[in-house]
Amino acid sequence: MTSGEVKARAAELGFDLCGIAPVGPFKELGFLQAWLARGYAGEMDYLRRSAERRADVRAVLPSAQSVVCLGTVYNTDRPYSTEIAERGAALIARYAWGEDYHEVIERRMSELVTWMRERGGPGVEARAYVDTGPVQERVYAQYAGLGWIGRNTCVINPDLGSWIFLSEIVSNVPLEPDAPALDQCGTCRLCLDSCPTGAIVEPYVLDATRCLSYLTIEIKDGIPIEEREAIGRHAYGCDVCQEVCPWNAQPPGPDATGSPWLPRAVFDGPSIAALWRTPDADLRQALKGSAMARAGVWRLRRNVAVCAGATGDADALAALREVDEPTCDDPIVAEHVHWALEVQGD
Ligand code: B12
Ligand code: SF4
Ligand code: SF4
């Protein structure tokens, strides 16, 4: 089996990018330990627990000889959050609008692994991961030539930009590696200057505890009071440091019919008030099988309540007072609602 054959099969299965990284002690793999030591992971204990395994893919597959890195573009033609002027708009990160990428990409990868086993015989050992495995995906993607790690810490492909999910197949097949991608950030600093919370503390280094993506997705219980105002309209995740990036300035092609990344109706440009007024049952249905499913309805409500308080949008505040769905009575949600009304002088 050759690298070229693997890439051709990956393209047939719908992957937009495929490159091969060698297995090795890349210096970038060492940054994780320093990053953790600075406390940048916050509550994400799973990163600390798996740090040793993340230092080398041979920890998950001792016989590993190559990493097939895959990229899947998830952009759609909807406007960027930086183009939406309404104060009462609820901003949801575009990766979360459509189908759960873990499921979509896992299915495609499992077909690729099956094909590799058929081609390579019973001796082929392979582990496939998308996001949740103990692999530093951006480092391998960079060494596979998919793109460089930009100052906003995202992997950027010179032709496709950075709206790309990463996934990989670690295997014992000795595939011919690609050349690593070269940094093309040049003198630009737009992402650092645009981050609403200054979370990119120095080029290429993100303090997750200040990132809106962490604050709205990773924090399991109550959002720290001192962070709530900064959340603004960001109801789930944040895309600002990618939206301002010149490598994402090119308009996307027309949306493919049936693209799994198109927004579900509830998440297609909603206002904060409209999200809050959506009944629990409808929210539950909209979250089912989406990348936000793990958040559950109550955590989404927690975030939406913060958006109402942080923006002071009158319709959103009215909605907080009117609606009484079961998840509004959750003690954590109720506390965030109380905060929102209080901070706006209600
Ligand atoms: C934890 C995590 C987060 C955390 C921390 C993010 C971060 N930048 O560290 C939070 C919750 C904040 C987050 C947010 C987002 N995430 Co996330 N996340 C992850 C996860 C699970 C682990 C990343 C990790 O190990 N971070 C620790 C740091 C050290 O590692 P790193 O991000 O790979 O960092 C590299 C650079 O920061 C740089 N670096 C670090 N320190 C130093 C020091 C020096 C001196 C230098 C030069 C460089 C340097 O090199 C690092 C590699 O060592 C990965 C999946 C995976 N298994 O890899 C997805 C992943 C990185 N996330 C992804 C996405 C899509 C997002 C969001 C866009 C979601 C959203 N819209 O809300 C945002 C983007 C925010 C951002 N600018 O990064 C994608 C990124 C795809 C891409 N094109 O890059 C990934 C790869 C998931 C996937 N399979 O597609 N995420
Ligand atoms: S995702 Fe948003 S908050 Fe996080 S680093 Fe990027 S711009 Fe800042
Ligand atoms: S905004 Fe500029 S500095 Fe930031 S990642 Fe994009 S090109 Fe690099």
Short mmCIF file of C-alpha atoms and ligand atoms in Angstrom, two decimals:
data_model
loop_
_atom_site.label_atom_id
_atom_site.label_comp_id
_atom_site.label_asym_id
_atom_site.label_seq_id
_atom_site.Cartn_x
_atom_site.Cartn_y
_atom_site.Cartn_z
CA MET A 1 0.00 0.00 0.00
CA THR A 2 1.43 3.39 -0.97
CA SER A 3 0.79 6.88 0.42
CA GLY A 4 -0.75 7.83 -2.92
CA GLU A 5 -3.24 4.97 -2.73
CA VAL A 6 -4.26 5.89 0.83
CA LYS A 7 -4.77 9.53 -0.22
CA ALA A 8 -6.86 8.54 -3.23
CA ARG A 9 -9.10 6.35 -1.05
CA ALA A 10 -9.40 9.15 1.57
CA ALA A 11 -10.56 11.56 -1.14
CA GLU A 12 -13.17 9.04 -2.33
CA LEU A 13 -14.49 8.80 1.22
CA GLY A 14 -15.03 12.57 1.39
CA PHE A 15 -11.89 13.80 3.17
CA ASP A 16 -10.69 17.17 1.85
CA LEU A 17 -7.10 16.70 2.97
CA CYS A 18 -4.86 13.73 3.60
CA GLY A 19 -1.17 13.70 4.40
CA ILE A 20 1.24 11.34 6.10
CA ALA A 21 3.26 12.27 9.19
CA PRO A 22 6.20 10.23 10.36
CA VAL A 23 6.33 9.05 13.97
CA GLY A 24 8.91 10.92 15.99
CA PRO A 25 9.78 13.03 19.01
CA PHE A 26 8.78 16.34 17.42
CA LYS A 27 9.73 19.34 19.53
CA GLU A 28 6.16 20.71 19.37
CA LEU A 29 4.93 17.62 21.23
CA GLY A 30 6.85 18.92 24.26
CA PHE A 31 4.89 22.21 24.44
CA LEU A 32 1.93 20.47 26.04
CA GLN A 33 3.79 19.85 29.33
CA ALA A 34 4.84 23.50 29.63
CA TRP A 35 1.30 24.58 28.72
CA LEU A 36 -0.20 22.37 31.42
CA ALA A 37 2.36 23.58 33.98
CA ARG A 38 1.21 27.16 33.35
CA GLY A 39 -2.34 26.11 34.31
CA TYR A 40 -3.74 26.88 30.86
CA ALA A 41 -5.86 23.70 30.81
CA GLY A 42 -8.11 24.83 33.68
CA GLU A 43 -10.71 22.15 34.48
CA MET A 44 -9.73 19.95 31.52
CA ASP A 45 -8.23 17.25 33.74
CA TYR A 46 -8.34 14.69 30.95
CA LEU A 47 -5.47 16.56 29.27
CA ARG A 48 -3.33 16.25 32.41
CA ARG A 49 -4.24 12.60 32.91
CA SER A 50 -3.30 11.69 29.34
CA ALA A 51 -0.29 14.01 28.98
CA GLU A 52 2.26 11.19 28.88
CA ARG A 53 0.37 9.31 26.19
CA ARG A 54 -0.03 12.54 24.20
CA ALA A 55 3.77 12.92 24.08
CA ASP A 56 4.13 10.18 21.43
CA VAL A 57 1.62 8.16 19.40
CA ARG A 58 3.68 5.03 20.13
CA ALA A 59 2.12 5.19 23.59
CA VAL A 60 -1.22 4.27 22.00
CA LEU A 61 0.23 1.95 19.35
CA PRO A 62 3.79 0.75 20.10
CA SER A 63 4.22 -0.57 16.55
CA ALA A 64 3.23 2.77 14.99
CA GLN A 65 5.21 3.76 11.90
CA SER A 66 3.08 6.49 10.37
CA VAL A 67 0.12 8.75 11.03
CA VAL A 68 -2.43 9.27 8.25
CA CYS A 69 -3.73 12.79 8.95
CA LEU A 70 -7.09 13.77 7.57
CA GLY A 71 -8.79 17.13 7.20
CA THR A 72 -12.52 17.76 6.73
CA VAL A 73 -13.70 21.27 5.82
CA TYR A 74 -16.82 22.30 7.76
CA ASN A 75 -17.36 25.86 6.54
CA THR A 76 -20.75 26.85 5.13
CA ASP A 77 -21.93 30.04 3.43
CA ARG A 78 -23.45 31.58 6.60
CA PRO A 79 -21.98 34.94 7.73
CA TYR A 80 -19.15 35.20 10.23
CA SER A 81 -20.06 36.30 13.77
CA THR A 82 -17.94 39.42 13.20
CA GLU A 83 -20.37 40.35 10.37
CA ILE A 84 -23.46 40.10 12.57
CA ALA A 85 -24.29 43.49 14.09
CA GLU A 86 -27.39 42.72 16.18
CA ARG A 87 -26.77 43.01 19.88
CA GLY A 88 -29.37 40.32 20.58
CA ALA A 89 -27.92 37.71 18.20
CA ALA A 90 -26.81 34.42 19.77
CA LEU A 91 -23.44 33.38 18.38
CA ILE A 92 -22.76 29.67 18.06
CA ALA A 93 -19.43 28.38 16.76
CA ARG A 94 -19.85 27.03 13.24
CA TYR A 95 -18.29 23.64 14.01
CA ALA A 96 -21.34 22.91 16.21
CA TRP A 97 -24.19 23.85 13.86
CA GLY A 98 -24.76 20.59 12.05
CA GLU A 99 -24.16 16.90 12.59
CA ASP A 100 -21.80 15.67 15.28
CA TYR A 101 -18.45 15.61 13.48
CA HIS A 102 -17.19 12.80 15.71
CA GLU A 103 -19.84 10.49 14.29
CA VAL A 104 -19.60 11.61 10.66
CA ILE A 105 -15.80 11.42 10.57
CA GLU A 106 -15.57 8.21 12.59
CA ARG A 107 -17.76 6.48 9.97
CA ARG A 108 -15.51 7.69 7.13
CA MET A 109 -12.34 6.71 9.00
CA SER A 110 -13.64 3.28 9.83
CA GLU A 111 -14.14 2.68 6.09
CA LEU A 112 -10.58 3.82 5.46
CA VAL A 113 -9.22 1.50 8.17
CA THR A 114 -11.19 -1.42 6.71
CA TRP A 115 -9.73 -0.64 3.29
CA MET A 116 -6.18 -0.45 4.76
CA ARG A 117 -6.67 -3.85 6.39
CA GLU A 118 -7.95 -5.36 3.14
CA ARG A 119 -4.96 -3.94 1.23
CA GLY A 120 -2.30 -4.58 3.85
CA GLY A 121 -3.42 -7.94 5.18
CA PRO A 122 -4.07 -9.20 8.71
CA GLY A 123 -0.82 -7.72 10.09
CA VAL A 124 -2.14 -4.14 9.81
CA GLU A 125 -2.60 -2.51 13.20
CA ALA A 126 -4.44 0.81 13.28
CA ARG A 127 -6.07 3.23 15.73
CA ALA A 128 -8.38 5.96 14.43
CA TYR A 129 -9.07 9.15 16.38
CA VAL A 130 -11.10 12.28 15.88
CA ASP A 131 -10.69 14.89 18.60
CA THR A 132 -11.23 12.66 21.61
CA GLY A 133 -8.08 10.47 21.45
CA PRO A 134 -4.80 11.07 23.32
CA VAL A 135 -3.11 12.50 20.23
CA GLN A 136 -1.90 16.06 19.66
CA GLU A 137 -3.71 16.35 16.40
CA ARG A 138 -2.42 19.75 15.32
CA VAL A 139 1.22 18.71 15.63
CA TYR A 140 0.77 15.62 13.46
CA ALA A 141 -1.35 17.57 10.95
CA GLN A 142 1.47 20.08 10.60
CA TYR A 143 4.07 17.35 10.07
CA ALA A 144 1.77 15.68 7.52
CA GLY A 145 1.73 18.94 5.54
CA LEU A 146 -2.01 19.62 6.06
CA GLY A 147 -1.28 23.12 7.31
CA TRP A 148 0.77 25.13 9.75
CA ILE A 149 -0.12 25.89 13.37
CA GLY A 150 -1.01 29.60 13.22
CA ARG A 151 -0.61 32.25 15.90
CA ASN A 152 -4.24 31.57 16.87
CA THR A 153 -3.04 27.94 17.43
CA CYS A 154 -5.31 26.58 14.67
CA VAL A 155 -4.03 24.50 11.76
CA ILE A 156 -4.33 26.58 8.59
CA ASN A 157 -4.19 25.14 5.10
CA PRO A 158 -2.95 27.66 2.50
CA ASP A 159 -5.77 26.77 0.08
CA LEU A 160 -8.65 25.88 2.41
CA GLY A 161 -8.09 28.03 5.51
CA SER A 162 -8.67 26.70 9.04
CA TRP A 163 -12.34 25.61 9.14
CA ILE A 164 -11.05 22.07 9.17
CA PHE A 165 -11.70 19.16 11.51
CA LEU A 166 -8.63 17.06 12.11
CA SER A 167 -8.57 13.30 12.53
CA GLU A 168 -5.92 10.62 12.11
CA ILE A 169 -5.14 6.94 11.73
CA VAL A 170 -2.06 5.79 13.61
CA SER A 171 -0.82 2.57 12.04
CA ASN A 172 2.12 0.20 11.71
CA VAL A 173 2.13 0.66 7.92
CA PRO A 174 5.40 2.38 6.88
CA LEU A 175 3.88 4.98 4.53
CA GLU A 176 6.05 7.56 2.74
CA PRO A 177 5.71 10.81 4.80
CA ASP A 178 4.91 14.26 3.43
CA ALA A 179 6.96 17.40 4.06
CA PRO A 180 5.81 19.48 7.06
CA ALA A 181 3.80 22.63 6.37
CA LEU A 182 5.59 25.96 6.69
CA ASP A 183 4.40 28.86 8.87
CA GLN A 184 2.79 31.55 6.69
CA CYS A 185 1.53 33.93 9.39
CA GLY A 186 4.23 36.42 8.41
CA THR A 187 3.93 39.68 10.35
CA CYS A 188 0.17 39.36 10.92
CA ARG A 189 -1.21 39.60 14.47
CA LEU A 190 -4.92 40.01 13.73
CA CYS A 191 -6.01 37.05 15.83
CA LEU A 192 -4.11 38.21 18.91
CA ASP A 193 -5.50 41.72 18.60
CA SER A 194 -9.12 40.58 18.01
CA CYS A 195 -9.59 37.96 20.72
CA PRO A 196 -12.32 39.40 22.98
CA THR A 197 -10.62 38.14 26.15
CA GLY A 198 -6.93 38.31 25.28
CA ALA A 199 -6.75 34.52 25.56
CA ILE A 200 -3.93 34.25 23.01
CA VAL A 201 -1.37 35.31 25.57
CA GLU A 202 1.54 35.18 23.15
CA PRO A 203 1.76 34.09 19.54
CA TYR A 204 0.92 30.36 19.25
CA VAL A 205 -0.02 30.07 22.95
CA LEU A 206 -3.61 30.07 24.15
CA ASP A 207 -4.62 30.27 27.80
CA ALA A 208 -7.72 28.09 27.56
CA THR A 209 -9.10 29.38 30.86
CA ARG A 210 -9.62 32.78 29.20
CA CYS A 211 -10.98 31.42 25.92
CA LEU A 212 -14.73 31.76 25.32
CA SER A 213 -14.78 28.31 23.85
CA TYR A 214 -13.57 26.88 27.16
CA LEU A 215 -15.84 29.10 29.27
CA THR A 216 -19.00 28.16 27.34
CA ILE A 217 -18.24 24.50 26.55
CA GLU A 218 -15.72 23.01 28.94
CA ILE A 219 -16.84 24.46 32.28
CA LYS A 220 -19.16 21.88 33.68
CA ASP A 221 -21.07 23.77 36.39
CA GLY A 222 -21.32 27.49 37.05
CA ILE A 223 -19.42 29.98 34.89
CA PRO A 224 -17.20 32.16 37.15
CA ILE A 225 -19.01 35.46 37.74
CA GLU A 226 -15.99 37.56 36.80
CA GLU A 227 -15.91 35.93 33.32
CA ARG A 228 -19.61 36.34 32.46
CA GLU A 229 -19.61 39.88 31.03
CA ALA A 230 -16.84 38.92 28.58
CA ILE A 231 -18.98 36.15 27.13
CA GLY A 232 -21.18 38.76 25.44
CA ARG A 233 -23.26 37.15 22.65
CA HIS A 234 -21.23 33.93 22.55
CA ALA A 235 -23.74 31.25 23.42
CA TYR A 236 -21.54 28.29 22.49
CA GLY A 237 -17.88 28.36 21.46
CA CYS A 238 -16.16 31.21 19.64
CA ASP A 239 -14.82 31.71 16.12
CA VAL A 240 -13.42 35.25 16.25
CA CYS A 241 -9.70 34.40 15.99
CA GLN A 242 -10.42 32.37 12.86
CA GLU A 243 -12.88 34.80 11.32
CA VAL A 244 -10.34 37.63 11.32
CA CYS A 245 -7.62 35.44 9.85
CA PRO A 246 -6.78 36.50 6.27
CA TRP A 247 -6.46 32.83 5.32
CA ASN A 248 -10.20 32.46 5.96
CA ALA A 249 -11.17 35.52 3.93
CA GLN A 250 -12.00 33.65 0.74
CA PRO A 251 -15.75 32.93 0.47
CA PRO A 252 -16.65 29.26 0.74
CA GLY A 253 -17.96 27.46 -2.31
CA PRO A 254 -21.71 26.83 -2.53
CA ASP A 255 -22.95 24.51 0.20
CA ALA A 256 -23.11 20.93 -0.97
CA THR A 257 -26.66 19.59 -0.93
CA GLY A 258 -27.07 17.52 2.19
CA SER A 259 -23.84 18.78 3.73
CA PRO A 260 -23.73 17.51 7.32
CA TRP A 261 -22.32 20.88 8.45
CA LEU A 262 -25.32 23.03 7.49
CA PRO A 263 -26.99 24.49 10.58
CA ARG A 264 -30.02 22.85 12.07
CA ALA A 265 -33.00 25.25 11.96
CA VAL A 266 -32.85 26.17 15.68
CA PHE A 267 -29.18 27.11 15.37
CA ASP A 268 -29.44 28.97 12.05
CA GLY A 269 -28.90 32.60 13.08
CA PRO A 270 -31.05 32.61 16.23
CA SER A 271 -31.46 35.51 18.63
CA ILE A 272 -30.68 35.05 22.33
CA ALA A 273 -34.39 35.55 23.06
CA ALA A 274 -35.48 32.98 20.45
CA LEU A 275 -33.11 30.36 21.84
CA TRP A 276 -34.39 30.92 25.37
CA ARG A 277 -38.02 30.76 24.19
CA THR A 278 -37.44 27.42 22.42
CA PRO A 279 -39.14 24.73 24.51
CA ASP A 280 -36.92 22.11 26.19
CA ALA A 281 -38.32 19.34 24.00
CA ASP A 282 -37.40 21.21 20.79
CA LEU A 283 -33.94 22.07 22.08
CA ARG A 284 -33.40 18.44 23.05
CA GLN A 285 -34.42 17.35 19.57
CA ALA A 286 -32.13 19.94 17.92
CA LEU A 287 -29.16 18.86 20.07
CA LYS A 288 -29.63 15.17 19.34
CA GLY A 289 -26.80 13.90 17.15
CA SER A 290 -25.18 17.35 17.00
CA ALA A 291 -21.74 18.34 18.27
CA MET A 292 -23.49 20.19 21.11
CA ALA A 293 -25.36 17.11 22.34
CA ARG A 294 -22.94 16.65 25.25
CA ALA A 295 -23.75 20.09 26.59
CA GLY A 296 -27.38 19.13 27.10
CA VAL A 297 -30.27 21.55 27.21
CA TRP A 298 -29.53 22.94 30.65
CA ARG A 299 -25.95 23.93 29.86
CA LEU A 300 -27.10 25.65 26.70
CA ARG A 301 -29.66 27.55 28.79
CA ARG A 302 -26.96 28.46 31.31
CA ASN A 303 -24.95 30.05 28.49
CA VAL A 304 -27.95 31.78 26.92
CA ALA A 305 -28.85 33.31 30.29
CA VAL A 306 -25.31 34.69 30.53
CA CYS A 307 -25.64 36.17 27.02
CA ALA A 308 -28.87 37.91 28.06
CA GLY A 309 -27.18 39.45 31.10
CA ALA A 310 -23.92 40.27 29.36
CA THR A 311 -25.60 42.02 26.40
CA GLY A 312 -28.53 43.56 28.27
CA ASP A 313 -30.68 42.88 25.20
CA ALA A 314 -34.23 43.86 26.19
CA ASP A 315 -36.00 41.02 24.33
CA ALA A 316 -33.61 38.46 25.79
CA LEU A 317 -34.20 39.77 29.32
CA ALA A 318 -37.97 39.71 28.72
CA ALA A 319 -37.66 36.10 27.59
CA LEU A 320 -35.79 35.19 30.80
CA ARG A 321 -38.71 36.56 32.83
CA GLU A 322 -41.45 34.90 30.73
CA VAL A 323 -40.38 31.36 30.01
CA ASP A 324 -40.77 28.55 32.51
CA GLU A 325 -39.54 25.32 31.02
CA PRO A 326 -38.37 22.50 33.33
CA THR A 327 -34.64 23.13 32.69
CA CYS A 328 -35.10 26.78 33.77
CA ASP A 329 -35.58 25.41 37.29
CA ASP A 330 -32.21 23.69 37.30
CA PRO A 331 -30.36 25.36 40.22
CA ILE A 332 -27.34 26.30 38.10
CA VAL A 333 -29.50 27.71 35.29
CA ALA A 334 -31.65 29.59 37.81
CA GLU A 335 -28.55 31.15 39.40
CA HIS A 336 -27.33 32.36 35.98
CA VAL A 337 -30.78 33.80 35.22
CA HIS A 338 -30.75 35.56 38.58
CA TRP A 339 -27.32 37.00 37.79
CA ALA A 340 -28.44 38.19 34.34
CA LEU A 341 -31.50 40.01 35.69
CA GLU A 342 -29.60 41.45 38.64
CA VAL A 343 -26.67 42.73 36.61
CA GLN A 344 -29.18 44.53 34.37
CA GLY A 345 -30.81 46.11 37.40
CA ASP A 346 -33.97 44.00 37.38
C1 B12 B 1 -8.25 21.12 24.52
C2 B12 B 1 -8.79 21.60 23.19
C3 B12 B 1 -9.36 22.87 23.14
C4 B12 B 1 -9.20 23.87 24.28
C5 B12 B 1 -7.76 24.47 24.21
C6 B12 B 1 -7.37 24.90 22.79
C7 B12 B 1 -5.90 25.17 22.58
N1 B12 B 1 -5.58 26.01 21.64
O1 B12 B 1 -5.07 24.60 23.25
C8 B12 B 1 -10.36 24.86 23.98
C9 B12 B 1 -11.60 24.41 24.70
C10 B12 B 1 -10.08 26.32 24.34
C11 B12 B 1 -10.54 24.63 22.48
C12 B12 B 1 -11.10 25.55 21.64
C13 B12 B 1 -11.28 25.34 20.28
N2 B12 B 1 -11.10 24.18 19.62
CO1 B12 B 1 -10.26 22.61 20.39
N3 B12 B 1 -9.29 21.08 20.92
C14 B12 B 1 -8.71 20.78 22.04
C15 B12 B 1 -8.01 19.40 21.91
C16 B12 B 1 -8.93 18.33 22.53
C17 B12 B 1 -6.61 19.33 22.53
C18 B12 B 1 -5.71 20.53 22.15
C19 B12 B 1 -4.48 20.60 23.01
O2 B12 B 1 -3.80 19.60 23.21
N4 B12 B 1 -4.18 21.81 23.50
C20 B12 B 1 -2.97 22.05 24.22
C21 B12 B 1 -1.98 22.84 23.30
C22 B12 B 1 -0.57 22.84 23.93
O3 B12 B 1 -1.94 22.12 22.16
P1 B12 B 1 -2.38 22.66 20.69
O4 B12 B 1 -3.63 23.42 20.68
O5 B12 B 1 -2.31 21.46 19.83
O6 B12 B 1 -1.27 23.73 20.51
C23 B12 B 1 -0.26 23.93 19.63
C24 B12 B 1 0.07 25.43 19.65
O7 B12 B 1 -0.60 26.06 20.71
C25 B12 B 1 1.56 25.46 19.75
N5 B12 B 1 2.19 25.86 21.04
C26 B12 B 1 1.79 25.60 22.29
N6 B12 B 1 2.69 26.08 23.16
C27 B12 B 1 3.67 26.67 22.42
C28 B12 B 1 4.82 27.31 22.82
C29 B12 B 1 5.64 27.84 21.82
C30 B12 B 1 6.89 28.51 22.25
C31 B12 B 1 5.29 27.72 20.44
C32 B12 B 1 6.13 28.28 19.38
C33 B12 B 1 4.12 27.05 20.09
C34 B12 B 1 3.33 26.53 21.08
O8 B12 B 1 1.99 24.17 19.46
C35 B12 B 1 1.06 23.34 20.11
C36 B12 B 1 1.33 21.94 19.95
O9 B12 B 1 2.24 21.64 20.95
C37 B12 B 1 -7.92 19.25 20.35
C38 B12 B 1 -7.97 17.81 19.82
C39 B12 B 1 -6.64 17.10 20.00
N7 B12 B 1 -6.69 15.89 20.52
O10 B12 B 1 -5.59 17.62 19.67
C40 B12 B 1 -9.12 20.12 19.85
C41 B12 B 1 -8.91 20.93 18.58
C42 B12 B 1 -7.57 21.61 18.68
N8 B12 B 1 -9.96 21.94 18.67
C43 B12 B 1 -10.48 22.28 17.54
C44 B12 B 1 -11.44 23.30 17.36
C45 B12 B 1 -12.21 23.30 16.06
C46 B12 B 1 -11.65 24.26 18.36
C47 B12 B 1 -12.44 25.58 18.25
C48 B12 B 1 -12.37 26.24 16.88
C49 B12 B 1 -13.91 25.32 18.65
C50 B12 B 1 -14.74 26.58 18.76
N9 B12 B 1 -15.07 27.23 17.66
O11 B12 B 1 -15.12 26.98 19.84
C51 B12 B 1 -11.75 26.42 19.36
C52 B12 B 1 -10.52 27.17 18.79
C53 B12 B 1 -9.80 27.99 19.81
C54 B12 B 1 -8.31 28.11 19.46
N10 B12 B 1 -7.89 29.26 18.98
O12 B12 B 1 -7.58 27.14 19.63
C55 B12 B 1 -9.85 21.51 16.38
C56 B12 B 1 -8.87 22.44 15.65
C57 B12 B 1 -8.79 22.24 14.15
C58 B12 B 1 -7.75 23.12 13.54
N11 B12 B 1 -7.95 23.44 12.27
O13 B12 B 1 -6.77 23.50 14.15
C59 B12 B 1 -9.18 20.29 17.16
C60 B12 B 1 -7.90 19.76 16.52
C61 B12 B 1 -10.25 19.19 17.21
C62 B12 B 1 -10.42 18.46 15.88
N12 B12 B 1 -10.20 17.15 15.86
O14 B12 B 1 -10.71 19.02 14.85
N13 B12 B 1 -10.05 23.41 22.10
S1 SF4 B 2 -11.83 31.21 20.26
FE1 SF4 B 2 -12.44 33.34 20.77
S2 SF4 B 2 -11.90 33.61 22.94
FE2 SF4 B 2 -10.85 31.75 22.20
S3 SF4 B 2 -8.81 32.48 21.57
FE3 SF4 B 2 -10.11 32.56 19.74
S4 SF4 B 2 -10.96 34.66 19.73
FE4 SF4 B 2 -10.15 34.28 21.77
S1 SF4 B 3 -4.82 35.96 11.99
FE1 SF4 B 3 -2.78 36.30 11.18
S2 SF4 B 3 -1.39 35.72 12.87
FE2 SF4 B 3 -3.41 34.89 13.34
S3 SF4 B 3 -3.35 32.81 12.57
FE3 SF4 B 3 -4.21 34.08 10.91
S4 SF4 B 3 -2.44 34.70 9.66
FE4 SF4 B 3 -1.64 33.91 11.60
#
